[in-house]
Structures are given as C-alpha cells and as structure tokens.
XYZ file of C-alpha atoms in Angstrom:
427
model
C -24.735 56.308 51.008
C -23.048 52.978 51.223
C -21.372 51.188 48.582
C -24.280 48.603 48.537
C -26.804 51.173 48.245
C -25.988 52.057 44.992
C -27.946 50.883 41.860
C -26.276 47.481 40.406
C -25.124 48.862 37.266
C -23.144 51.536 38.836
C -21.092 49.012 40.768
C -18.254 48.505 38.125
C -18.320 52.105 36.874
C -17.343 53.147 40.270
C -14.574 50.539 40.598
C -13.434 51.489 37.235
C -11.733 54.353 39.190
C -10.604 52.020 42.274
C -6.626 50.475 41.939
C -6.018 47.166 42.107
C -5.734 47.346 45.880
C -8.363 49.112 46.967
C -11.077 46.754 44.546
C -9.419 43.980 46.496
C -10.090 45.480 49.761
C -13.959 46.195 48.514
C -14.349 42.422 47.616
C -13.113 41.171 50.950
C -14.997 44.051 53.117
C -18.646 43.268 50.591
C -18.987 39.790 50.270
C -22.055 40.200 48.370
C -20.537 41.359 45.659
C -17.447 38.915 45.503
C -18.437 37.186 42.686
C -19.201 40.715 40.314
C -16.160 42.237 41.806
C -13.928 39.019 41.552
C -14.344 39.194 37.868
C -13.707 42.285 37.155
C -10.305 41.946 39.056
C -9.662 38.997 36.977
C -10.000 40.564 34.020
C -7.644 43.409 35.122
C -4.978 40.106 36.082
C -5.388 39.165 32.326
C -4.828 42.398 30.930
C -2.485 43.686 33.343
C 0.452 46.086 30.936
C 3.583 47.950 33.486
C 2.715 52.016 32.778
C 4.089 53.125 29.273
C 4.396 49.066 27.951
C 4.302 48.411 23.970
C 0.930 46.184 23.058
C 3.395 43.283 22.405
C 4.002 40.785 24.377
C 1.656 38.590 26.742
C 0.291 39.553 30.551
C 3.261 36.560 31.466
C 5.507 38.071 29.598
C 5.595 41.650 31.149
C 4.971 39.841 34.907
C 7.519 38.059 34.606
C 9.911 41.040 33.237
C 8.442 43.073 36.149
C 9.125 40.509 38.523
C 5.338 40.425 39.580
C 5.444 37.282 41.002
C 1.783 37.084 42.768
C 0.412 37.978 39.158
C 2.559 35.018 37.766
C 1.039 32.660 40.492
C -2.335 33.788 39.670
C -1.814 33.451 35.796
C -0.498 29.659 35.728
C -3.226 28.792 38.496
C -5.635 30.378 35.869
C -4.324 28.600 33.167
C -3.954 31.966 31.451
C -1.124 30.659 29.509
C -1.130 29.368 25.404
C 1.546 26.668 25.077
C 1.124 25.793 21.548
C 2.393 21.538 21.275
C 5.564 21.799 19.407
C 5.742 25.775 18.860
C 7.864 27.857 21.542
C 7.291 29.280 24.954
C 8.184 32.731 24.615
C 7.205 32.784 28.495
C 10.017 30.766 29.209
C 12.470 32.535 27.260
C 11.719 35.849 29.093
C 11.612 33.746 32.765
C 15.374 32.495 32.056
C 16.409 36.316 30.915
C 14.479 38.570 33.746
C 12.916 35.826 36.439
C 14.744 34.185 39.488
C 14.950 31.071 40.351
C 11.915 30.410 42.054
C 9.704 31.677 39.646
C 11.655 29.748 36.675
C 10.594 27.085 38.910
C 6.758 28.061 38.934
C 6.852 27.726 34.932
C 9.047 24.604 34.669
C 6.031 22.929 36.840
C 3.368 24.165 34.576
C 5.127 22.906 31.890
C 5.821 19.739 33.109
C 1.941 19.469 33.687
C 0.593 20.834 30.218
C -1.374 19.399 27.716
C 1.071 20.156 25.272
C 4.730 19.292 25.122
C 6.966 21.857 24.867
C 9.543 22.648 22.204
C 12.748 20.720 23.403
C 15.248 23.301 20.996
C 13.875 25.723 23.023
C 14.260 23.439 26.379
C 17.759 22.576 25.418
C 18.541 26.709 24.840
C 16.976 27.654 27.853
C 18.704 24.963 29.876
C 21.825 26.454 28.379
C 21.147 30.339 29.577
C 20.023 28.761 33.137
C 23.850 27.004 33.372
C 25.529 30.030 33.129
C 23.341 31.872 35.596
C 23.646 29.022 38.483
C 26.031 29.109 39.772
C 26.670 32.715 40.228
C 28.959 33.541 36.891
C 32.286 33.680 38.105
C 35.542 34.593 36.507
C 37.745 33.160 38.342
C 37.840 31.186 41.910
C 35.432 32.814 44.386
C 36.863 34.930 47.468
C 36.330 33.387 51.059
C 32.955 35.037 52.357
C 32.207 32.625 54.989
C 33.890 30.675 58.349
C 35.358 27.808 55.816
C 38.718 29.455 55.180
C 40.201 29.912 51.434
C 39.463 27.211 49.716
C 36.020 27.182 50.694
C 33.147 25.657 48.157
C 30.494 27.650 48.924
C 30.943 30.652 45.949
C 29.693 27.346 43.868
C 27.004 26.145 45.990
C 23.290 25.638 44.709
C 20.073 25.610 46.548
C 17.503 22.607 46.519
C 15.145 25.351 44.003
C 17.934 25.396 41.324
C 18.608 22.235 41.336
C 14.949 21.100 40.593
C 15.027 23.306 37.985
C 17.962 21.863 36.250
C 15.892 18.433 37.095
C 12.991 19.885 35.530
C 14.205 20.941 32.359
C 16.395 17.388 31.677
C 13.012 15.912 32.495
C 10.950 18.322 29.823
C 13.365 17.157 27.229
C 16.603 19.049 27.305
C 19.387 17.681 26.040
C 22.241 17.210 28.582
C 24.575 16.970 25.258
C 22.833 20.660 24.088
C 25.790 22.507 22.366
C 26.811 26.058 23.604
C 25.955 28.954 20.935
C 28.287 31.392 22.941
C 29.906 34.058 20.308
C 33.676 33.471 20.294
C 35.949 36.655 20.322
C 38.184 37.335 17.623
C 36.792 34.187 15.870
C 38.776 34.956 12.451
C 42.126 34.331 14.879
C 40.626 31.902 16.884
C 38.092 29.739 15.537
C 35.615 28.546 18.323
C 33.790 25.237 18.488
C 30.520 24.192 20.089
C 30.859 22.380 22.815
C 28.735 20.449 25.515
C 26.652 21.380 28.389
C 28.710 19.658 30.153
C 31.452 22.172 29.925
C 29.144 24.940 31.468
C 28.442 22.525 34.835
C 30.265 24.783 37.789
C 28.921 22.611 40.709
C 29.332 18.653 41.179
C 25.405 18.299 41.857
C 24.432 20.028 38.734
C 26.983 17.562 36.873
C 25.826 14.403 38.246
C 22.284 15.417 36.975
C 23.979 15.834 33.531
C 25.410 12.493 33.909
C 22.562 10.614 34.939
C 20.422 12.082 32.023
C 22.739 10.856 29.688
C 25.778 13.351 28.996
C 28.950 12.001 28.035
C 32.082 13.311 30.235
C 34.701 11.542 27.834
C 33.774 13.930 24.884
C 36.906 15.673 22.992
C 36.430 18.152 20.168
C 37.550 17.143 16.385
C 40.979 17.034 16.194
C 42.289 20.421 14.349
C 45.540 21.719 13.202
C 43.984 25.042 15.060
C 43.823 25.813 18.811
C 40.143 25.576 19.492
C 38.844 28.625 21.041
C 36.119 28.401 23.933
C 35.777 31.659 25.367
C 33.520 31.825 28.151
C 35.520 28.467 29.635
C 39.093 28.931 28.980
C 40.071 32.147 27.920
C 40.376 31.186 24.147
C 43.945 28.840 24.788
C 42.922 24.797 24.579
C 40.414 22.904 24.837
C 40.048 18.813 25.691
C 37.930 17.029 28.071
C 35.918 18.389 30.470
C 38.456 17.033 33.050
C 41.352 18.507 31.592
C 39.417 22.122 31.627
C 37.807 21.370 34.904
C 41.540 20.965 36.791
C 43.249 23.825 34.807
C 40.017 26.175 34.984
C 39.403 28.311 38.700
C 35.760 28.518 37.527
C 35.183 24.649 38.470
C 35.213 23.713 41.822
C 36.897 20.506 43.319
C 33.040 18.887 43.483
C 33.129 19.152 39.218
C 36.430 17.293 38.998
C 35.383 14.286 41.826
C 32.521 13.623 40.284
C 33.775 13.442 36.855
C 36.168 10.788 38.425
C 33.411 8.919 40.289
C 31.897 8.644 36.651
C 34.480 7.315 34.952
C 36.804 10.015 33.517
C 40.116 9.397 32.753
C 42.573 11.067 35.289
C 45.472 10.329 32.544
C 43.528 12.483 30.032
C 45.541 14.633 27.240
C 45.443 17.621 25.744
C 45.076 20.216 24.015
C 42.662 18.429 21.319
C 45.667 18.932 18.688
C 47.427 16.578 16.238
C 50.725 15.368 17.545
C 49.854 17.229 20.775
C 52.238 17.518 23.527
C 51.056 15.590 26.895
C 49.847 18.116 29.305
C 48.064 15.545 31.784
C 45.522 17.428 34.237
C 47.703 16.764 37.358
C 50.150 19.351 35.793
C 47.450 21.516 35.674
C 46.769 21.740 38.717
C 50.032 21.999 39.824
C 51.136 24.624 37.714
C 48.507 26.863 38.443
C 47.907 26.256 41.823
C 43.937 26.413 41.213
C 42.761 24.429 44.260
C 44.801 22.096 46.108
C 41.560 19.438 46.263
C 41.487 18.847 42.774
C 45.158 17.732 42.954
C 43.999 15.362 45.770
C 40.937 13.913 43.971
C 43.263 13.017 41.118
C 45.980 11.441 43.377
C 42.974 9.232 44.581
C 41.763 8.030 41.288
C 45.330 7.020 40.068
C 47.070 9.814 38.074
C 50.091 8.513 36.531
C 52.851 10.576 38.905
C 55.577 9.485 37.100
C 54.621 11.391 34.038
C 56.519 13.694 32.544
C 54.861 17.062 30.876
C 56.187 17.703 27.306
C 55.725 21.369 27.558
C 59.157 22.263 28.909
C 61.762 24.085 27.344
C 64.217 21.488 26.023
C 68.138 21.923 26.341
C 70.601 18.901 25.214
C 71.360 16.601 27.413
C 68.793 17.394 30.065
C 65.269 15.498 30.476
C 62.470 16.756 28.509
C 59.838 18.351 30.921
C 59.168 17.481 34.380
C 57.738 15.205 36.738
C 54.684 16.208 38.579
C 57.152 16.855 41.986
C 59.202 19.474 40.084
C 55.983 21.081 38.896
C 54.913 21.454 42.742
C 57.656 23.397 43.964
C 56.373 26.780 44.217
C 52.863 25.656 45.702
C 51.723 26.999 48.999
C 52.171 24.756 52.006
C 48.180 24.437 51.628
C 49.559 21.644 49.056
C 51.329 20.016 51.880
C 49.246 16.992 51.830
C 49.801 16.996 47.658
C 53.535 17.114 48.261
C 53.370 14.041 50.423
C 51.575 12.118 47.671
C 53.713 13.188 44.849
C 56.666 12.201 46.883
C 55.731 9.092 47.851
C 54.248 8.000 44.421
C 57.581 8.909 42.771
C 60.195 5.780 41.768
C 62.686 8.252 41.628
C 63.433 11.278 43.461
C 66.760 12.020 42.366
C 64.981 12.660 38.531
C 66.319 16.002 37.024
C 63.990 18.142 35.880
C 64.252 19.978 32.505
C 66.582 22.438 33.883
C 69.026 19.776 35.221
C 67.674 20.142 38.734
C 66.727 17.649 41.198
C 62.999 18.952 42.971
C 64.839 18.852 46.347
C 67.731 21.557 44.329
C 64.677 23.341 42.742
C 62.847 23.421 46.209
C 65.986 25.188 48.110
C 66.547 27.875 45.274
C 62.948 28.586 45.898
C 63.206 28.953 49.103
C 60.293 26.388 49.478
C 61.514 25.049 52.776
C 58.441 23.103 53.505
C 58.259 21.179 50.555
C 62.385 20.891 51.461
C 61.610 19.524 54.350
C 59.087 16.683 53.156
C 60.945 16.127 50.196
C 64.199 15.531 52.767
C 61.892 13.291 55.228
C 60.568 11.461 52.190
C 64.323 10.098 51.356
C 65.547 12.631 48.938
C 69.253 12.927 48.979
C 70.409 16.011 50.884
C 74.034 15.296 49.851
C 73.065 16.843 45.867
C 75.249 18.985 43.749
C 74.532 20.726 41.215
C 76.543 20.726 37.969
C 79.019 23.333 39.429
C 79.406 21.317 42.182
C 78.068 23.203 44.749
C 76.022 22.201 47.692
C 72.442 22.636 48.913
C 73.665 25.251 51.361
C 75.616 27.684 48.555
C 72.772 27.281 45.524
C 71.639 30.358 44.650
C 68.284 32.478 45.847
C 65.769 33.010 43.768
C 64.007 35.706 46.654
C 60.055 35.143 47.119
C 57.532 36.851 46.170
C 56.868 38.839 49.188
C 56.828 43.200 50.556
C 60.912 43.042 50.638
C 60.991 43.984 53.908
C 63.156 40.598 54.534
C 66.218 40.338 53.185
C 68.380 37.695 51.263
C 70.765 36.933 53.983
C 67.408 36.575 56.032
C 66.167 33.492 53.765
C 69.817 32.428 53.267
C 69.811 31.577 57.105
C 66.461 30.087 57.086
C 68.012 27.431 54.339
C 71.072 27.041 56.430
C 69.534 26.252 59.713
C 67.065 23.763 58.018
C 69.691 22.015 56.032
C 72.139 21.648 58.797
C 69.198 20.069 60.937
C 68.775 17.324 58.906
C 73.038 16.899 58.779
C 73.815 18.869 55.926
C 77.786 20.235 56.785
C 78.167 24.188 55.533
C-alpha cells in the first residue's frame, strides 16, 4: 500500500516515527501532502533539543551551541526568535561563545533588521568577546606560514565576514570606547584598570573601524603611584597609550601602529602612565625588543624625535643618562638595516656616548654587529674612536654572539679586522 493510500489521519502518526531526513525526503517525493508534512517539520525546527539537552534554553540557543547552522538559517528566516526592546539577547551571547564567524554574522543581520533594538551593554560586551577572538588570539608575534617571509602580516589578517561583523555591531550600538572586564592576575600585587576597546584591536582594519565610530586613540589611564596592570595586553608591566603598547607589544601588527599614526597619535608619546615617569618613547620600544622592524619604520615616517634620549638606563657619574635611539639599535638583525640608515642619518651627533661611555659605532664592534658597523662607518661616524683606555676599534673587546659556538673568537676577531682595515682603520 502506498503512502497516499493510507487514511488522512494516519499520515502524521506514521511520520511520527520518520527522522528529520527521511520526512524531508517524503515531502519532496508527495507533493500532495507538502503543506501537512511541511508543518509538522516545522514544528520539529521549533522544538528541535541535541539528545540528552536540559529544558533550558531556546531552539537558537542549542543550534547555535551545536553549530546547526541550516536550523539557524531556518529559525531567523522564521522569525522564530523573541528579542525583547531593551532586555538582552541571550542568542547572541551564546553565538559570540560557541558560533563562527559567519553565523555571528547571520544574527548581527537579524538584529540590525528587528523591530526591537537591542540592548547596547550587551552589544558593547559582545563586541568585546568578538575582539579577542578575531584575530586569532595570539601570544606573541605569529610564525611565518606562508611565501611572505618572517615578518609576514598575515597571522593578523581578517576576512571581509569579520570585518562586517565588527561593522555590524558599532552600527547596533556598541561602544568603540566599551571598557575591557578581563580578570587581572594577582590583582592584590598588581592592581588592573579597565581599559578601551581600542587596546584589544590586533589588525589595522579593525582599528580604523574603531576610529571612525568614534574611539579615542590618545586615551591614557589615571595617573597612579602603582604600575597599572593589563594582563591580557602587556603581561601585567605598564601601561600608556595604545601606541606606546602597540610598538612594545608582538601581539599588534605594524598595520595597528600606521594607522594609529595616520589618525593622529603622537609618535613622541610617554610612558608608563606614572607620576614623574621616566621617558620611554615608543621608538625605544621597538628597538629594544626588536618586535617588528616596520613599526620602527612607520614611526621614523611620522617624525619620532631620534635625538631622544631614554631615561631608563643605568646611570654612572660622569657618563650620559640613557641612550639615543642608535645605541638602542645595535644588537638588531640586519632585517633593521633600513632602520639603521634612518637613525643614522636623523642623528646631529654620532659621536654621542651612550650610558656606558660608548660611542654606537664602539658599541656596534664589541657586538660584533658588523653591518650596522659598516652603515654607521659609511654614514660618517668616526672610525678613528678610543675608548677610555685608549684602545682602538680593532683591540675592543668581544662580546661573542649569540650563536651554536661552533665559530670561534679569533674567527669574529678577524671578521672585525678585515672590515675595519677596509675602510682605513691601521691595526
């Protein structure tokens, strides 16, 4: 007997016992019955709960947990939604937490169609959660994975998707200024202050957003005899400007610090955010820790002061206090040759001792930086130098790279001589 055969009322009692699938494949093969069967597969959409579920919770909720994303489609297009005007989403709070991008997209859409407005605390929270998930969270620079070499962007890239949702929710109401609620560690040691979205922004696209919705990129945090303690951005050790923590922090790309530049920040920015603070201007930063030789760049372009000196040193009488932005380059890769150039050029005065009474060209040899030596030489530093012993380029001593040791000292030792006596240096 066929399916159609059977008496009406029997129809939903046998497709009672029929999956989801197979009552889909009986409304397309008998469409007679479309309309009886269509409903009762809408009700099962409605009422859909994953195999051992608690009764809490809406159909949304679980599809989106369970990363059912035809259900979710079919829900919104149903309308099968409540968004209560002014009450929150929970929808959207479970998207951000279990749903990827594409579907937060789906829901930010809805929502930007409803009758109701949503909740813009929850908005702003939400928009928080979704800048720490996009970009990927990293803790520290990203490794290499594609043909662009080391010092590659793409570990902070975003697609087209993400960045309409981060449209999307500015649009809904969040507030680009939306503090961070992130739990500090060790708080009673290190007490932690809110800070701006602005600070969570790990791609220059996702920034500029921020900025044209309104964020402010010169924000600083109170002034406190404390060190202010950010975890999930610097580690728990200062905290300024975005700038500042954008050049000293690997989690920023070089995009986060040229666009804060475009917009206005000040490359000359100090920090920490402390009373009487030492300067620490974000070209040392850079520098010191050798986080990505663009950002140094992108500074040098927007006029960092390069005749600075950083306060930070270790003072000894009669010798400057800290040092210029060339000494702070000298044990950079020769990926920073480009940096080197700039800082040397920029300089009034080469022969400037650093806070260990050296000059950078001194500092350069006993670090057997030879290719900063050799720019710093071709730039007009004097090769002639002693130190306070008196002794000559040629017989400072070696302070051996960091390499496998299978070289040894007299190797570097000749590498020194033959450069210096190639640019007229007598042994």
């Amino acid at each position: 007997m066929s399916f159609l055969a059977l008496p009406m009322e029997l129809h939903l009692e046998v497709v009672s016992y029929c999956d989801n699938a197979d009552l889909a494949h009986l409304i397309r093969t008998h469409s007679l019955l479309n309309r009886r069967l269509q409903h009762e597969l809408h009700k099962r959409a409605l009422s859909w709960r994953p195999e051992g579920a608690s009764k809490g919770g809406t159909t949304l909720d679980y599809a989106l947990t369970w990363k059912r994303k035809h259900l979710v489609d079919y829900l919104l297009r149903h309308n099968a939604v409540d968004i209560e005007e002014g009450a929150r989403w929970n929808a959207l709070d479970w998207a951000f937490e279990f749903a990827p991008s594409d579907v937060i997209k789906k829901l930010v859409d809805y929502a930007s169609n409803a009758p109701a407005p949503l909740n813009k605390d929850q908005v702003t929270s939400v928009f928080g959660v979704y800048l720490d998930r996009v970009p990927h969270k990293l803790n520290k620079r990203p490794k290499a994975e594609c043909e662009h070499g080391q010092w590659c962007e793409c570990g902070w890239a975003v697609n087209e998707e993400e960045l309409q949702v981060v449209q999307g929710l500015l649009q809904l109401g969040a507030d680009p200024m939306g503090l961070s609620k992130d739990v500090g560690y060790y708080a009673e040691y290190h007490p932690r202050t809110d800070v701006p979205y602005t600070f969570r922004a790990r791609n220059g696209d996702i920034l500029r957003l921020l900025i044209e919705a309104g964020a402010d990129i010169h924000w600083q945090p109170p002034r406190t005899r404390q060190v202010l303690d950010y975890n999930s951005v610097d580690g728990g050790t200062r905290l300024t400007t975005v700038l500042h923590t954008a050049c000293f922090n690997s989690e920023f790309p070089p995009s986060v610090v040229l666009e804060l530049l475009k917009h206005g920040a000040d490359p000359n920015c100090q920090g920490p955010a402390l009373p009487d603070a030492k300067l620490v201007l974000p070209l040392f930063e850079t520098l010191k820790l050798g986080v990505h030789p663009k950002k140094s760049e992108y500074l040098l372009d927007y006029g960092v002061d390069t005749n600075v000196r950083d306060e930070l040193g270790e003072y000894q009488d009669g010798l400057p206090e800290g040092n210029l932005p060339i000494h702070e380059a000298v044990e950079l890769t020769e990926d920073y040759a480009g940096t080197w150039t700039r800082l040397i050029s920029g300089t009034l005065d080469l022969e400037a001792r650093s806070y260990q009474g050296m000059t950078t060209l001194q500092e350069a040899i006993t670090s057997h930086s030879l290719h900063y030596a050799r720019i710093l030489i071709e730039g007009g530093a004097n090769i002639n130098v002693r130190d306070s012993k008196g002794k000559s380029l040629i017989h400072l001593p070696l302070y051996e790279p960091d390499d496998d040791g299978s070289l040894s000292p007299e190797y570097y030792l000749a590498e020194r001589r033959e450069l210096l006596t190639k640019y007229g240096l007598e042994p």
